[in-house]
Amino acid sequence: MIDQKINEILIEVLGLDEEEKINPENDLIRDLAAESIDFVDICFRLEKEFKLGKVNPGNIFPAFLEKADLKNGIPDNIIEQLIKEFPHTNVGLIDELKREKNPRIFLQVKNLISFVSYKLNQN
């Protein structure tokens, strides 16, 4: 249900065809052509659709990772910061980050699903 609603939001915000297959691994920028203004609209619609309260892109997407040097592995302080500041980051995403050493995984649809699931379970 959450993923279906998120897909509907993405189709509407990004002007995608309703028949277009959106999967959790899709990169919002590379695969779905989201632009910076779209992230604000996506957050607004997540707020309204799921009654989450105020959400901004900084709550979902850890921008600090773009500046981090992850080529030689993920330092413990980065993992600790992710867990503290982005509690919706599940073990699977952290494991994938360790394996891939690529922060773009946080721009995937599955990160939106994880965020919404976490917020709904808080209530």
mmCIF file of C-alpha atoms in Angstrom:
data_model
loop_
_atom_site.group_PDB
_atom_site.id
_atom_site.type_symbol
_atom_site.label_atom_id
_atom_site.label_comp_id
_atom_site.label_asym_id
_atom_site.label_seq_id
_atom_site.Cartn_x
_atom_site.Cartn_y
_atom_site.Cartn_z
ATOM 1 C CA MET A 1 0.000 0.000 0.000
ATOM 2 C CA ILE A 2 2.731 2.508 0.937
ATOM 3 C CA ASP A 3 4.741 1.733 -2.168
ATOM 4 C CA GLN A 4 1.647 2.014 -4.381
ATOM 5 C CA LYS A 5 0.783 5.449 -2.941
ATOM 6 C CA ILE A 6 4.390 6.605 -3.350
ATOM 7 C CA ASN A 7 4.341 5.386 -6.957
ATOM 8 C CA GLU A 8 1.166 7.422 -7.554
ATOM 9 C CA ILE A 9 2.819 10.509 -6.060
ATOM 10 C CA LEU A 10 5.912 10.031 -8.227
ATOM 11 C CA ILE A 11 3.826 9.535 -11.379
ATOM 12 C CA GLU A 12 1.942 12.751 -10.685
ATOM 13 C CA VAL A 13 4.882 14.917 -9.578
ATOM 14 C CA LEU A 14 7.309 13.708 -12.233
ATOM 15 C CA GLY A 15 4.776 13.542 -15.056
ATOM 16 C CA LEU A 16 5.379 9.852 -15.699
ATOM 17 C CA ASP A 17 3.061 7.597 -17.678
ATOM 18 C CA GLU A 18 0.750 5.640 -15.411
ATOM 19 C CA GLU A 19 1.853 2.453 -17.152
ATOM 20 C CA GLU A 20 5.496 3.198 -16.389
ATOM 21 C CA LYS A 21 6.954 0.597 -14.064
ATOM 22 C CA ILE A 22 8.440 2.159 -10.944
ATOM 23 C CA ASN A 23 10.437 -0.180 -8.764
ATOM 24 C CA PRO A 24 12.111 0.343 -5.381
ATOM 25 C CA GLU A 25 15.600 0.419 -6.918
ATOM 26 C CA ASN A 26 14.771 3.277 -9.302
ATOM 27 C CA ASP A 27 17.021 6.294 -8.762
ATOM 28 C CA LEU A 28 14.791 9.349 -8.468
ATOM 29 C CA ILE A 29 17.183 11.496 -10.506
ATOM 30 C CA ARG A 30 18.835 9.117 -12.965
ATOM 31 C CA ASP A 31 15.894 6.811 -13.697
ATOM 32 C CA LEU A 32 12.870 9.019 -13.056
ATOM 33 C CA ALA A 33 14.352 12.431 -13.990
ATOM 34 C CA ALA A 34 13.436 14.183 -10.721
ATOM 35 C CA GLU A 35 14.797 17.705 -10.305
ATOM 36 C CA SER A 36 15.485 19.584 -7.085
ATOM 37 C CA ILE A 37 12.091 21.323 -7.060
ATOM 38 C CA ASP A 38 10.430 17.916 -7.453
ATOM 39 C CA PHE A 39 11.876 16.782 -4.125
ATOM 40 C CA VAL A 40 10.046 19.605 -2.354
ATOM 41 C CA ASP A 41 6.788 18.650 -4.090
ATOM 42 C CA ILE A 42 7.308 14.962 -3.289
ATOM 43 C CA CYS A 43 7.842 15.810 0.392
ATOM 44 C CA PHE A 44 4.736 18.009 0.455
ATOM 45 C CA ARG A 45 2.635 15.234 -1.039
ATOM 46 C CA LEU A 46 4.050 12.671 1.387
ATOM 47 C CA GLU A 47 3.024 15.004 4.229
ATOM 48 C CA LYS A 48 -0.528 15.252 2.933
ATOM 49 C CA GLU A 49 -1.061 11.673 1.740
ATOM 50 C CA PHE A 50 0.301 10.000 4.865
ATOM 51 C CA LYS A 51 -0.389 12.801 7.386
ATOM 52 C CA LEU A 52 3.269 12.874 8.438
ATOM 53 C CA GLY A 53 3.592 16.450 9.599
ATOM 54 C CA LYS A 54 6.308 18.686 8.174
ATOM 55 C CA VAL A 55 8.732 16.842 5.887
ATOM 56 C CA ASN A 56 11.586 18.358 3.935
ATOM 57 C CA PRO A 57 14.122 16.643 1.680
ATOM 58 C CA GLY A 58 16.776 16.940 4.404
ATOM 59 C CA ASN A 59 14.697 14.595 6.583
ATOM 60 C CA ILE A 60 14.881 11.846 3.982
ATOM 61 C CA PHE A 61 18.076 12.275 1.992
ATOM 62 C CA PRO A 62 21.420 12.464 3.862
ATOM 63 C CA ALA A 63 23.163 15.199 1.859
ATOM 64 C CA PHE A 64 26.317 14.944 3.994
ATOM 65 C CA LEU A 65 27.116 11.638 2.267
ATOM 66 C CA GLU A 66 27.805 13.432 -1.015
ATOM 67 C CA LYS A 67 30.877 15.020 0.576
ATOM 68 C CA ALA A 68 32.066 11.903 2.407
ATOM 69 C CA ASP A 69 34.927 9.835 1.022
ATOM 70 C CA LEU A 70 33.483 6.340 0.945
ATOM 71 C CA LYS A 71 35.911 4.699 -1.489
ATOM 72 C CA ASN A 72 37.845 2.904 1.258
ATOM 73 C CA GLY A 73 34.807 1.823 3.238
ATOM 74 C CA ILE A 74 32.215 3.440 5.441
ATOM 75 C CA PRO A 75 33.666 4.872 8.658
ATOM 76 C CA ASP A 76 31.813 4.061 11.872
ATOM 77 C CA ASN A 77 31.089 7.754 12.474
ATOM 78 C CA ILE A 78 29.164 7.898 9.169
ATOM 79 C CA ILE A 79 27.070 4.870 10.162
ATOM 80 C CA GLU A 80 26.427 6.404 13.594
ATOM 81 C CA GLN A 81 25.380 9.708 12.019
ATOM 82 C CA LEU A 82 23.007 7.909 9.636
ATOM 83 C CA ILE A 83 21.381 5.956 12.458
ATOM 84 C CA LYS A 84 21.060 9.061 14.636
ATOM 85 C CA GLU A 85 19.898 11.608 12.048
ATOM 86 C CA PHE A 86 18.069 9.290 9.644
ATOM 87 C CA PRO A 87 16.418 6.637 11.812
ATOM 88 C CA HIS A 88 14.382 5.414 8.841
ATOM 89 C CA THR A 89 17.630 4.098 7.363
ATOM 90 C CA ASN A 90 17.189 0.375 7.778
ATOM 91 C CA VAL A 91 19.874 -2.267 8.079
ATOM 92 C CA GLY A 92 19.399 -3.219 4.432
ATOM 93 C CA LEU A 93 20.235 0.290 3.231
ATOM 94 C CA ILE A 94 23.262 0.505 5.515
ATOM 95 C CA ASP A 95 24.486 -2.893 4.307
ATOM 96 C CA GLU A 96 23.999 -1.792 0.710
ATOM 97 C CA LEU A 97 25.902 1.436 1.385
ATOM 98 C CA LYS A 98 28.778 -0.574 2.877
ATOM 99 C CA ARG A 99 28.791 -2.919 -0.099
ATOM 100 C CA GLU A 100 28.311 -0.389 -2.906
ATOM 101 C CA LYS A 101 30.091 2.608 -1.308
ATOM 102 C CA ASN A 102 27.674 4.782 -3.245
ATOM 103 C CA PRO A 103 25.444 7.300 -1.441
ATOM 104 C CA ARG A 104 23.044 7.376 -4.406
ATOM 105 C CA ILE A 105 21.170 4.456 -2.844
ATOM 106 C CA PHE A 106 19.482 7.071 -0.677
ATOM 107 C CA LEU A 107 17.998 8.609 -3.830
ATOM 108 C CA GLN A 108 16.167 5.401 -4.630
ATOM 109 C CA VAL A 109 12.421 4.939 -4.309
ATOM 110 C CA LYS A 110 12.965 2.363 -1.554
ATOM 111 C CA ASN A 111 14.357 5.106 0.687
ATOM 112 C CA LEU A 112 11.054 6.996 0.372
ATOM 113 C CA ILE A 113 9.200 3.800 1.257
ATOM 114 C CA SER A 114 11.472 3.238 4.250
ATOM 115 C CA PHE A 115 10.984 6.835 5.427
ATOM 116 C CA VAL A 116 7.188 6.717 5.212
ATOM 117 C CA SER A 117 7.028 3.278 6.868
ATOM 118 C CA TYR A 118 9.203 4.494 9.718
ATOM 119 C CA LYS A 119 7.142 7.673 10.231
ATOM 120 C CA LEU A 120 3.847 5.770 10.201
ATOM 121 C CA ASN A 121 5.156 3.234 12.721
ATOM 122 C CA GLN A 122 6.160 6.083 15.054
ATOM 123 C CA ASN A 123 2.521 7.090 15.438
#
